[in-house]
mmCIF file of C-alpha atoms in Angstrom:
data_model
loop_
_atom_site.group_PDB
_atom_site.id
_atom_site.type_symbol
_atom_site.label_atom_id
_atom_site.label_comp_id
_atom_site.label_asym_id
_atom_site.label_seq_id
_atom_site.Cartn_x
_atom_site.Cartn_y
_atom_site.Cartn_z
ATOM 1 C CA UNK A 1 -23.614 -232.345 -59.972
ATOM 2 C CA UNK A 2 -25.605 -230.887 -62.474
ATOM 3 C CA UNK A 3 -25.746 -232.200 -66.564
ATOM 4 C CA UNK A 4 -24.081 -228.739 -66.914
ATOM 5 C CA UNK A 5 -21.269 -229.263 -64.168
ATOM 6 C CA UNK A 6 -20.382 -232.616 -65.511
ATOM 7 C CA UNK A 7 -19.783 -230.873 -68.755
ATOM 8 C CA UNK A 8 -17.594 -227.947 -67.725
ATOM 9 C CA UNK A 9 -15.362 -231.081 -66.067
ATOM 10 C CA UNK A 10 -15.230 -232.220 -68.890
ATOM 11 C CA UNK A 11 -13.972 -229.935 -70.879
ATOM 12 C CA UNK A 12 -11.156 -228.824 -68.033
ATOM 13 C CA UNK A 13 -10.135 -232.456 -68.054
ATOM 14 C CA UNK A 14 -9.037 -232.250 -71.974
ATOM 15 C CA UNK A 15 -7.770 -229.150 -71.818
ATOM 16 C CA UNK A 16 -5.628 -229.807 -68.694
ATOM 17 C CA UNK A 17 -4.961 -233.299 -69.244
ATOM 18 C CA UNK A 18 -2.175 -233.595 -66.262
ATOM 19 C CA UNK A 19 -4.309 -232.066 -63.402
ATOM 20 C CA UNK A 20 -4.644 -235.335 -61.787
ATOM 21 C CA UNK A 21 -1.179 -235.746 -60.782
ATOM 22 C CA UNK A 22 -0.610 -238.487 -63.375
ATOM 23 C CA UNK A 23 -3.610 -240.836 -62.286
ATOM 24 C CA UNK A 24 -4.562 -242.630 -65.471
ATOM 25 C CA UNK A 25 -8.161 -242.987 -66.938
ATOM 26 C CA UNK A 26 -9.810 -245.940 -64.824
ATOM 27 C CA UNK A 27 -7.187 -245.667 -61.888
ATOM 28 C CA UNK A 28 -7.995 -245.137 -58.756
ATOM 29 C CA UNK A 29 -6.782 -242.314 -56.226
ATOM 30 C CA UNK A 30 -5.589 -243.360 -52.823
ATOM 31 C CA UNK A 31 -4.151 -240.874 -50.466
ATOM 32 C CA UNK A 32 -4.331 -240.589 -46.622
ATOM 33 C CA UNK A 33 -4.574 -237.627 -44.544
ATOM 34 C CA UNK A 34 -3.241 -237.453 -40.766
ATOM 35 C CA UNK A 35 -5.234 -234.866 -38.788
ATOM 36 C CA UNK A 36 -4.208 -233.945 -35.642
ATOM 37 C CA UNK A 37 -4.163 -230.876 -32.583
ATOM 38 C CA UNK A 38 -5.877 -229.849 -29.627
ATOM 39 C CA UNK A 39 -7.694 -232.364 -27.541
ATOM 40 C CA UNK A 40 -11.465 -231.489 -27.869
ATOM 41 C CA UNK A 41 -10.470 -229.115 -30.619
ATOM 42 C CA UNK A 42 -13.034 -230.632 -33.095
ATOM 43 C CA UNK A 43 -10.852 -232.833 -35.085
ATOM 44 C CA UNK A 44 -13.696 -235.595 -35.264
ATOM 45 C CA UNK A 45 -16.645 -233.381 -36.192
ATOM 46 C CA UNK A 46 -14.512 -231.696 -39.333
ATOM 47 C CA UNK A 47 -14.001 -235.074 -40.375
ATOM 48 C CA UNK A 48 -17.995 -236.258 -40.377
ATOM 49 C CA UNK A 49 -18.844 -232.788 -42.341
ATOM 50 C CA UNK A 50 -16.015 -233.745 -45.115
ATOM 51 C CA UNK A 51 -17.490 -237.552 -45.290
ATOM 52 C CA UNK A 52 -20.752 -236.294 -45.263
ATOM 53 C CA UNK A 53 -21.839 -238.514 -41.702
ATOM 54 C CA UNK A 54 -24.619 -237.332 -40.019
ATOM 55 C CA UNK A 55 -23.447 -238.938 -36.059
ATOM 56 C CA UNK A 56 -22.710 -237.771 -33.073
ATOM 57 C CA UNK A 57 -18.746 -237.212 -32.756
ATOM 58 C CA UNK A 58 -17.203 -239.444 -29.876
ATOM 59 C CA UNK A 59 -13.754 -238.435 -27.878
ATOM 60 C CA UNK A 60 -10.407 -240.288 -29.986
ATOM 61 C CA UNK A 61 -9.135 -242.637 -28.400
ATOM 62 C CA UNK A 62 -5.379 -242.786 -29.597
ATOM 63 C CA UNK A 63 -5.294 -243.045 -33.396
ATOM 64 C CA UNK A 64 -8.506 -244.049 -35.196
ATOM 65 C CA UNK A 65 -9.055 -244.708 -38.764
ATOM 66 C CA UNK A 66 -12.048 -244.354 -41.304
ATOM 67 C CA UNK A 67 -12.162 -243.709 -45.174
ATOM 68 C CA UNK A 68 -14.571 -242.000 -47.658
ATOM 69 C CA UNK A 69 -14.613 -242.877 -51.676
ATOM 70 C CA UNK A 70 -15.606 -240.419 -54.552
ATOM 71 C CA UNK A 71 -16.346 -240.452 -58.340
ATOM 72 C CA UNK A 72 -13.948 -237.281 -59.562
ATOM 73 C CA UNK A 73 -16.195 -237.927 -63.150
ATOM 74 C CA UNK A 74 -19.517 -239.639 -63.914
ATOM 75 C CA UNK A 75 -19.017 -243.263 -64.299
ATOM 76 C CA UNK A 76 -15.652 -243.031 -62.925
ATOM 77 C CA UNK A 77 -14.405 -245.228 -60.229
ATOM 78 C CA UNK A 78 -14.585 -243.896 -56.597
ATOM 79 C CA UNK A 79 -11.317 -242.841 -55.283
ATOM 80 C CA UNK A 80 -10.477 -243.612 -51.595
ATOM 81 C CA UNK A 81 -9.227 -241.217 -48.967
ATOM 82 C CA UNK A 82 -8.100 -242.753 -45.923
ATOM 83 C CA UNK A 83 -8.610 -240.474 -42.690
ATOM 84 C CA UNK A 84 -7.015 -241.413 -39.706
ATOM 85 C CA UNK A 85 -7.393 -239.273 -36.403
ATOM 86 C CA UNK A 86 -4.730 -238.611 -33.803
ATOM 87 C CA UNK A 87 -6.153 -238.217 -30.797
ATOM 88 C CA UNK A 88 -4.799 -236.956 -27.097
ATOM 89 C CA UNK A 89 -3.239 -233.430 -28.087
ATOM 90 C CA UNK A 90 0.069 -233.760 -28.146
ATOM 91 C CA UNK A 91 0.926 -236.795 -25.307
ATOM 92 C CA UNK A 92 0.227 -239.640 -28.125
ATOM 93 C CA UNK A 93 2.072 -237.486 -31.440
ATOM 94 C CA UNK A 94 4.824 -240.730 -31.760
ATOM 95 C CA UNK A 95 1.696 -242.584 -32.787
ATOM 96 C CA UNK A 96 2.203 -241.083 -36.089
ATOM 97 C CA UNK A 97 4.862 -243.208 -37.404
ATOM 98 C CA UNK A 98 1.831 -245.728 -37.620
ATOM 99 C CA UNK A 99 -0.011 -243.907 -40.807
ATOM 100 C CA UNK A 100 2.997 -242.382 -42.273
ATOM 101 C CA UNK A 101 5.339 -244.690 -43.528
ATOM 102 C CA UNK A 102 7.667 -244.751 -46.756
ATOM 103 C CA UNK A 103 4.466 -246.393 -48.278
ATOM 104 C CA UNK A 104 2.302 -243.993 -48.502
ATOM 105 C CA UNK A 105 4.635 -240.696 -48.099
ATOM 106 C CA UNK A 106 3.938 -239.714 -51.344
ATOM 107 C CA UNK A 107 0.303 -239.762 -51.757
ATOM 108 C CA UNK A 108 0.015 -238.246 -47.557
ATOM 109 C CA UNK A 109 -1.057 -234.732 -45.896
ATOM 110 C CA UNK A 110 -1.583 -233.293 -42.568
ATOM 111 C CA UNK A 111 -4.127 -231.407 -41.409
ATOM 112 C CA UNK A 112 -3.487 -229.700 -38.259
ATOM 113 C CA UNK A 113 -6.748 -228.710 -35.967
ATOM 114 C CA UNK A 114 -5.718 -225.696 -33.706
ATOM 115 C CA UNK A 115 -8.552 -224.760 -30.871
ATOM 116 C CA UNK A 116 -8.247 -220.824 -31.639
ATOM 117 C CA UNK A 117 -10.225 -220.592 -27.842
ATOM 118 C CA UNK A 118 -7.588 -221.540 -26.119
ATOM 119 C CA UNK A 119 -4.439 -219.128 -27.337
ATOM 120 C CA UNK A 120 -1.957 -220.463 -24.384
ATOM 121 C CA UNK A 121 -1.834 -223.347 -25.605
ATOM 122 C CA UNK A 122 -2.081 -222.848 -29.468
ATOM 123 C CA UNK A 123 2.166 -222.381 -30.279
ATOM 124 C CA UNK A 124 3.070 -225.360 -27.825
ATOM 125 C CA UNK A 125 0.401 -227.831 -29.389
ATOM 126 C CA UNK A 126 1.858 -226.563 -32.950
ATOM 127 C CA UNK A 127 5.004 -226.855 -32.705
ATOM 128 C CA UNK A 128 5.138 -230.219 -31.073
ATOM 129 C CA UNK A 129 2.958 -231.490 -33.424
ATOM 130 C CA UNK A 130 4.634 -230.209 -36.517
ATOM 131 C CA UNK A 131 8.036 -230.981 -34.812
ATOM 132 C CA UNK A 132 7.899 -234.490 -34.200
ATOM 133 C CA UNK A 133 5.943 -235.207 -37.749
ATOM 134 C CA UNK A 134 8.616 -233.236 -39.684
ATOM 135 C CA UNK A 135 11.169 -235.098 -38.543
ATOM 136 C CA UNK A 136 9.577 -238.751 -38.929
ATOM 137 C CA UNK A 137 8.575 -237.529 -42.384
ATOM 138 C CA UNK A 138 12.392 -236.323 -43.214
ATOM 139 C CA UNK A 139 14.013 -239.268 -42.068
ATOM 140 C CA UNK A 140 11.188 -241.371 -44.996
ATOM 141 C CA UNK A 141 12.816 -239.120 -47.577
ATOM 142 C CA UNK A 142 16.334 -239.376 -46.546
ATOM 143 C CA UNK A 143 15.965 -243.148 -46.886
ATOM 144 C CA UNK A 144 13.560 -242.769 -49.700
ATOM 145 C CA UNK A 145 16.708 -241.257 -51.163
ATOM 146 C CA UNK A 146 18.441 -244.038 -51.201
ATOM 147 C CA UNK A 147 16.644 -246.357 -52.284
ATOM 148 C CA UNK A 148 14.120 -244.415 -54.711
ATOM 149 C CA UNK A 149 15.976 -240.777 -54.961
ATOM 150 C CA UNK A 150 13.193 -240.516 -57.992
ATOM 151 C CA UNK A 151 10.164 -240.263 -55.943
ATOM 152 C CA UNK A 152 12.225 -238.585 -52.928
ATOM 153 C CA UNK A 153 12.715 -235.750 -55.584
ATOM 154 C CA UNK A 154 9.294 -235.687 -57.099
ATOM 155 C CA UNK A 155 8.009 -235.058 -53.402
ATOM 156 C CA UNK A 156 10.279 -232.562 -52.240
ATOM 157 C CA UNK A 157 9.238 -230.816 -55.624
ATOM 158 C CA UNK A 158 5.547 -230.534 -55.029
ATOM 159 C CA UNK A 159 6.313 -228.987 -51.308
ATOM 160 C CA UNK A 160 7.333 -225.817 -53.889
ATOM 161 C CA UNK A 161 5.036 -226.145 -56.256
ATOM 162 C CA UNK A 162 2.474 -223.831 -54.211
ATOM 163 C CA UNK A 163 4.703 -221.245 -53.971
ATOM 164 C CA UNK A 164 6.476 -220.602 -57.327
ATOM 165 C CA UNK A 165 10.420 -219.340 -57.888
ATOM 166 C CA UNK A 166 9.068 -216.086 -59.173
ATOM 167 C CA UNK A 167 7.389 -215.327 -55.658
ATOM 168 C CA UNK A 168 9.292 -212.842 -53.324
ATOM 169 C CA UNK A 169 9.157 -214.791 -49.915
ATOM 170 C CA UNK A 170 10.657 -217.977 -52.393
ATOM 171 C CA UNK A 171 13.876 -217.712 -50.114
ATOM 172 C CA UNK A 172 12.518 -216.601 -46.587
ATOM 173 C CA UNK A 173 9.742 -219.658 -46.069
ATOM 174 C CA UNK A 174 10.603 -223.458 -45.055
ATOM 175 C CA UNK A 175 7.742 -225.079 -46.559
ATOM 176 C CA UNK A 176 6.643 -228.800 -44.659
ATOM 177 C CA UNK A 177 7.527 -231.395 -46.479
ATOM 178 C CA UNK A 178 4.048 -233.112 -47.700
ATOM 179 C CA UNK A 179 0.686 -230.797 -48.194
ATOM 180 C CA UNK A 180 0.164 -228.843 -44.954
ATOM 181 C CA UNK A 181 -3.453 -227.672 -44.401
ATOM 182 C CA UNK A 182 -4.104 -225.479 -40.497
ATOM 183 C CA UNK A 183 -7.803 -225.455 -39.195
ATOM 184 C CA UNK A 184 -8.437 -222.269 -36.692
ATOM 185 C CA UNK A 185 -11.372 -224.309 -34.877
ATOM 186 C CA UNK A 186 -14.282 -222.956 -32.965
ATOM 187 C CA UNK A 187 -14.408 -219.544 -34.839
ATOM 188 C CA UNK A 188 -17.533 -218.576 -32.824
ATOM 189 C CA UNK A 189 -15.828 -218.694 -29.244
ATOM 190 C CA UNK A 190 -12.896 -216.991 -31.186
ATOM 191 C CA UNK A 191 -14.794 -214.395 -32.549
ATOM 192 C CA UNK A 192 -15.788 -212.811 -29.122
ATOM 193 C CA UNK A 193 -12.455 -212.106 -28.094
ATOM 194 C CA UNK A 194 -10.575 -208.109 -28.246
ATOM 195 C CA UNK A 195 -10.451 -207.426 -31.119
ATOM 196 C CA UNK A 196 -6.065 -206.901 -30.774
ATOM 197 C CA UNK A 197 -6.215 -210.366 -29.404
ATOM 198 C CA UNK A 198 -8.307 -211.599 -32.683
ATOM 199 C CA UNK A 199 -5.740 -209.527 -34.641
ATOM 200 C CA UNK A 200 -2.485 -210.785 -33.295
ATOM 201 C CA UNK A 201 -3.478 -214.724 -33.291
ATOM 202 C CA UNK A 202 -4.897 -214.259 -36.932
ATOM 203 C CA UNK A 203 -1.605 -212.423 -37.819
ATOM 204 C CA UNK A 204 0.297 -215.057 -36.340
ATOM 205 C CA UNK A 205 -1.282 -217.974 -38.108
ATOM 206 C CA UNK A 206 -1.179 -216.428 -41.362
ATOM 207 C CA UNK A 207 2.517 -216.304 -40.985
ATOM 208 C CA UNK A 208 3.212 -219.362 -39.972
ATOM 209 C CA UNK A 209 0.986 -221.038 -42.381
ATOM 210 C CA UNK A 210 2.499 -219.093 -45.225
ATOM 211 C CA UNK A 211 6.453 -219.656 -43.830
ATOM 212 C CA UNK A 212 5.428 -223.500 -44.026
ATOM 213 C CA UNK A 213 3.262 -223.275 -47.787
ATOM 214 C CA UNK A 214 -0.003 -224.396 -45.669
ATOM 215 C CA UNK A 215 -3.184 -223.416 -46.216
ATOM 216 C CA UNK A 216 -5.704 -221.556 -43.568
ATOM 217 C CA UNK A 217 -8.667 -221.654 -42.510
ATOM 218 C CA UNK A 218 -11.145 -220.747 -39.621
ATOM 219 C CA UNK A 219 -14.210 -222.299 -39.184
ATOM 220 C CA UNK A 220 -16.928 -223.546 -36.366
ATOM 221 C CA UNK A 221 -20.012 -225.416 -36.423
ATOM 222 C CA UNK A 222 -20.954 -223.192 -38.674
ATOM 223 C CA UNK A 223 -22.167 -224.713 -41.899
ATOM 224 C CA UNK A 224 -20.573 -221.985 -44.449
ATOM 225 C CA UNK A 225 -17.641 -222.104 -42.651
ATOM 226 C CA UNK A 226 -17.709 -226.256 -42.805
ATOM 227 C CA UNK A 227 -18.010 -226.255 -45.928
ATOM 228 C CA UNK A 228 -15.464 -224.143 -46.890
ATOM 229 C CA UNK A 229 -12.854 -225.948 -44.667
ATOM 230 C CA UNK A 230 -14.375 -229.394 -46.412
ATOM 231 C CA UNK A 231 -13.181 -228.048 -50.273
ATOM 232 C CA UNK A 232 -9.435 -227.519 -49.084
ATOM 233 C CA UNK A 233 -9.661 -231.003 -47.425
ATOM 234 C CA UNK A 234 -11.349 -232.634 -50.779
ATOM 235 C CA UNK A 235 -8.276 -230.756 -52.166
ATOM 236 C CA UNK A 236 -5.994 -232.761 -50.460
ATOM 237 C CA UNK A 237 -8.005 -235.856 -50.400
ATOM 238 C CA UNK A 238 -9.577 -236.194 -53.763
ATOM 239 C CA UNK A 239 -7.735 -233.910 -55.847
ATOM 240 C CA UNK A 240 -10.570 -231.768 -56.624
ATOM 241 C CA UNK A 241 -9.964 -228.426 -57.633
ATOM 242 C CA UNK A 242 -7.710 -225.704 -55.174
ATOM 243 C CA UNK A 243 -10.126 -222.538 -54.284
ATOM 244 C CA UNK A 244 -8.704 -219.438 -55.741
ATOM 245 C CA UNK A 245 -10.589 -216.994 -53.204
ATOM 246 C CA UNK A 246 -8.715 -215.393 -50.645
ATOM 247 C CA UNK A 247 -10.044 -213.781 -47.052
ATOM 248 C CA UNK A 248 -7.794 -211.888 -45.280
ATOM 249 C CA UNK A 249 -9.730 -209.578 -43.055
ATOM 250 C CA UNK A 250 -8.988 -210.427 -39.212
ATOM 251 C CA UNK A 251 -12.435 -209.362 -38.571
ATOM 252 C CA UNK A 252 -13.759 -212.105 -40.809
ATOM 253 C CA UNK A 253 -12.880 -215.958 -40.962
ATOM 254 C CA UNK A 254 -9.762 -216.549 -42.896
ATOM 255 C CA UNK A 255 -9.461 -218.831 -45.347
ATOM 256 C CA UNK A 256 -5.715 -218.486 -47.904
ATOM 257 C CA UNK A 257 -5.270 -221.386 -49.857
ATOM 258 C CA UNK A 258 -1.363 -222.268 -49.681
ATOM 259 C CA UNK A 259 0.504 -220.103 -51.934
ATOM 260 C CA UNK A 260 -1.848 -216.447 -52.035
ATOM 261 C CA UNK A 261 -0.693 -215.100 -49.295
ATOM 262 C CA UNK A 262 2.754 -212.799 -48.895
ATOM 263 C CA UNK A 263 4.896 -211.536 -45.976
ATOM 264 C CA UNK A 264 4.307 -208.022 -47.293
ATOM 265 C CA UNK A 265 0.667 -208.474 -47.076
ATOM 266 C CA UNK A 266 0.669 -210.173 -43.297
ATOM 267 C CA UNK A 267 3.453 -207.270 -42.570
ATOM 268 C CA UNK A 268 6.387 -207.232 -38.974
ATOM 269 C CA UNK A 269 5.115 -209.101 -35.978
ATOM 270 C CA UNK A 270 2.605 -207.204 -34.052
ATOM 271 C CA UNK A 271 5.162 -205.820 -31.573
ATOM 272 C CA UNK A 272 6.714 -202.333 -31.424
ATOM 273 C CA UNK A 273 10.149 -201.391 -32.881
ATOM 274 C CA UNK A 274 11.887 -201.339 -29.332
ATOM 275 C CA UNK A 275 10.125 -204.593 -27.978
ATOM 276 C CA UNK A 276 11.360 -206.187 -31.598
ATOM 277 C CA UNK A 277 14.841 -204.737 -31.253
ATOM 278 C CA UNK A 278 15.203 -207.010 -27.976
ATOM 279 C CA UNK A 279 14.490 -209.857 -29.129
ATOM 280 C CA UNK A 280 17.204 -212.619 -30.125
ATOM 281 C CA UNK A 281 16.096 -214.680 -33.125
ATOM 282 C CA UNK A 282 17.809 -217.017 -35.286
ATOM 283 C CA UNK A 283 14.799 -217.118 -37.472
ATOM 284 C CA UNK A 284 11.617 -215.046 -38.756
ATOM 285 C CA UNK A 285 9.489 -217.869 -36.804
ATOM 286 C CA UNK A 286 11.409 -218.172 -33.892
ATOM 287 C CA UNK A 287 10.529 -213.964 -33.806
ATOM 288 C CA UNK A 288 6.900 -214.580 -34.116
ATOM 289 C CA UNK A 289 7.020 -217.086 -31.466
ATOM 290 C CA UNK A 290 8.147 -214.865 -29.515
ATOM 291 C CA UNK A 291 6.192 -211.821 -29.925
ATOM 292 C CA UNK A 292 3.103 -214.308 -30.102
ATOM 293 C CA UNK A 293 3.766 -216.030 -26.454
ATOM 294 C CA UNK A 294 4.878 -212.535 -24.843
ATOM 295 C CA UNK A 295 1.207 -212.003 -25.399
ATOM 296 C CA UNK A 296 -0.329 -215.377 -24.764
ATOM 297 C CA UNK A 297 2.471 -217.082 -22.487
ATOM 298 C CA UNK A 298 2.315 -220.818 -22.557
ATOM 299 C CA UNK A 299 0.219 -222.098 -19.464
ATOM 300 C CA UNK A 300 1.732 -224.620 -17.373
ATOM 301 C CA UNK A 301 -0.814 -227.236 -18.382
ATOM 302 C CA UNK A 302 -0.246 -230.893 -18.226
ATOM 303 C CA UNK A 303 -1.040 -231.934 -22.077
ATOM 304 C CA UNK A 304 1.596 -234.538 -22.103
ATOM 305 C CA UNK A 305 -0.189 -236.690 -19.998
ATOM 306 C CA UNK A 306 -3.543 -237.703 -20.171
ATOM 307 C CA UNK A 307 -4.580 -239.193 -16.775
ATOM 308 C CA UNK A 308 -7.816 -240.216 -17.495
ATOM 309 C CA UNK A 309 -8.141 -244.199 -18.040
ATOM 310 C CA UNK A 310 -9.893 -244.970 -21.648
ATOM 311 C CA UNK A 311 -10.360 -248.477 -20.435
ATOM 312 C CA UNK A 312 -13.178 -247.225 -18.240
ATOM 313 C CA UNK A 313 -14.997 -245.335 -21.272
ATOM 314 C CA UNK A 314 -18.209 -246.391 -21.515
ATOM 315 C CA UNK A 315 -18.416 -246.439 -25.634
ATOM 316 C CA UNK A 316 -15.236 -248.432 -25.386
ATOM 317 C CA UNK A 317 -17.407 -251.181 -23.294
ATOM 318 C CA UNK A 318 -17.248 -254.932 -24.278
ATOM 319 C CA UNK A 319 -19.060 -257.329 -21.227
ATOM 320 C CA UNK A 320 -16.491 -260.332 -22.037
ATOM 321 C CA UNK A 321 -13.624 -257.988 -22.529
ATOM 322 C CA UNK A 322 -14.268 -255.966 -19.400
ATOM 323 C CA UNK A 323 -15.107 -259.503 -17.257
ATOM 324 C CA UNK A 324 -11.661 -260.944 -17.844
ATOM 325 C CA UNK A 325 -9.877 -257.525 -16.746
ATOM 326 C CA UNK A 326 -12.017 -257.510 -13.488
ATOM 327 C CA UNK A 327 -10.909 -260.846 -12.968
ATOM 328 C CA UNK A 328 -7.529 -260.330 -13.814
ATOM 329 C CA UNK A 329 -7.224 -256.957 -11.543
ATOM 330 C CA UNK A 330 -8.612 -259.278 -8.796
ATOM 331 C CA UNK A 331 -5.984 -261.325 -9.337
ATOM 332 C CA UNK A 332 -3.266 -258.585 -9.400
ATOM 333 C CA UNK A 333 -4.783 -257.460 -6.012
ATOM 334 C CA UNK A 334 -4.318 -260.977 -4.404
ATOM 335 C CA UNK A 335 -0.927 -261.477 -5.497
ATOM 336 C CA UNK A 336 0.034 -258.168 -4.470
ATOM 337 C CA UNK A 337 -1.347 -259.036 -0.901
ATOM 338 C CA UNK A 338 -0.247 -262.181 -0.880
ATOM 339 C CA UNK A 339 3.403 -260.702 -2.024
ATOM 340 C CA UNK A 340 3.473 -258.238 0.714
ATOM 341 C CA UNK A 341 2.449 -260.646 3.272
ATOM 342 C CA UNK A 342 5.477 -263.021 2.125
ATOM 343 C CA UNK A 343 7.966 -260.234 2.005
ATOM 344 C CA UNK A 344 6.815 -259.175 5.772
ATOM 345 C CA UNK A 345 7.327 -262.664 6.871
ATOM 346 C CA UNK A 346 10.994 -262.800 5.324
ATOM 347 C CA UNK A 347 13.981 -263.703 8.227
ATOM 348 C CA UNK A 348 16.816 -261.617 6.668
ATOM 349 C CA UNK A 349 20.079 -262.721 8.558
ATOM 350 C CA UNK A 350 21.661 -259.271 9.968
ATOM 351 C CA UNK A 351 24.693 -260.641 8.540
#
């Protein structure tokens, strides 16, 4: 930052003295972020940009953790934001009870990493995702009720705070419980579709970022579009300040911070009158999930279950680790034999 950046911070901080959600001079920030989506869907490299890591991104294995610390003022302590990494897609998403716990609920978002190449798969990965972490998250705050109902009430008011009273889509959106941020990954692939097909998954994700109070963005390995994705994340993580610009144009890279977009703005699902007048809905996103998948029907891809062995990954290799298990598999293989063998041998009376 520049002499001249320092002081316009400064001057923001004494005129808004309450913009750091109640962090005292000389306290440290702490909050964690979960992200999580598609399996190869770039997850890892978004993270390196934000911590500023020049290294080669490796496949997650499971859930993996790392953390990055930042001065919000000159001579300020270094707040810490801890990342952690849910890997597999959606076969491993119970993992996530591990980083969100009634701990930490309060200072936590999720940033969800959809692979906008791969539109079969983009409603199924979301919704399981979002699903299972809703829940896990709402039954923190139900207990959280109980036994703090102050802090169970001061998060449940923040999920609103992004979208105020006076807003007309206040009473049709469901917004996620904690801060809810949705990454549109590898915009370049993405950008070479039809343009209808560009224009009905862009429609789509605007709505159902906006019907949860997320924020959007598309991006690639594109370094404007990395860096853009990297201020809503230093939103989240370090509490520095929201962007207030807003691109809506399907033919461009979105990016809608939560709260500045509206349902008259994204407009009806991109379906005609008679198509829309057949479907059964008992909500507006159930209706967009519909309309979305008519066009992009869900493939019948095995994403539960992740066949291949990470024990054999080479950058998971440890020579003393990997000696015992060969001896112990040799030893499985014996006993199995010799099992076998015993059971063939066996004089069962007919009796």
């Amino acid at each position: 930052d520049t002499l001249w950046d320092l002081a316009i911070a400064e001057v923001k901080k004494r005129e808004n003295p309450d913009d750091d959600d109640d962090v005292k001079p000389g306290e440290v920030w702490e909050k964690s972020i979960l992200f999580m989506g598609n399996k190869n869907g770039g997850k890892t490299t978004i993270i390196l940009r934000c911590l500023e890591r020049e290294e080669a991104p490796k496949p997650t294995l499971a859930l993996e953790y790392t953390f990055g610390r930042r001065a919000r003022r000159h001579n300020a302590p270094k707040d810490v934001a801890h990342f952690w990494e849910l890997g597999g897609g959606t076969s491993l998403v119970e993992l996530i009870r591990i980083p969100i716990t009634s701990h930490n609920i309060r200072s936590f978002a999720v940033v969800l990493v959809l692979d906008l190449s791969k539109p079969h798969e983009l409603w199924t990965t979301m919704e399981s995702l979002l699903q299972v972490t809703r829940n896990h998250v709402n039954k923190i705050l139900t207990k959280l009720e109980k036994t703090n109902p102050e802090v169970a009430a001061e998060i449940k008011q923040r999920t609103c705070n992004d979208l105020q009273r006076d807003h007309p889509d206040y009473a049709l959106v469901d917004p996620f419980p904690i801060p809810l941020m949705i990454i549109g990954s590898k915009y370049d692939i993405f950008h070479e579709f039809d343009s209808e097909m560009r224009k009905i998954i862009s429609k789509t994700l605007r709505f159902v970022s906006h019907y949860y109070g997320a924020s959007l963005v598309f991006t690639s390995k594109s370094e404007a579009l990395l860096l853009k994705a990297r201020a809503l994340i230093n939103h989240l993580a370090f509490g520095y300040d929201k962007s207030k610009s807003v691109s809506v144009d399907a033919s461009k890279p979105l990016f809608i911070p939560a709260g500045l977009d509206s349902m008259s703005q994204i407009g009806p699902p991109p379906a005609s009158d008679s198509d829309l007048g057949k479907m059964r809905a008992n909500t507006p996103l159930e209706l967009w999930k519909k309309v979305f998948e008519k066009t992009f029907p869900p493939k019948s891809f095995c994403d539960l279950q992740d066949t291949k062995d990470p024990a054999q990954d080479t950058q998971y290799a440890e020579y003393e680790v990997d000696v015992m298990r060969a001896q112990k598999n040799q030893e499985l293989e014996q006993y199995k034999r010799n099992a076998s063998k015993s059971w063939k041998e066996m004089d069962f009376d007919s009796d």
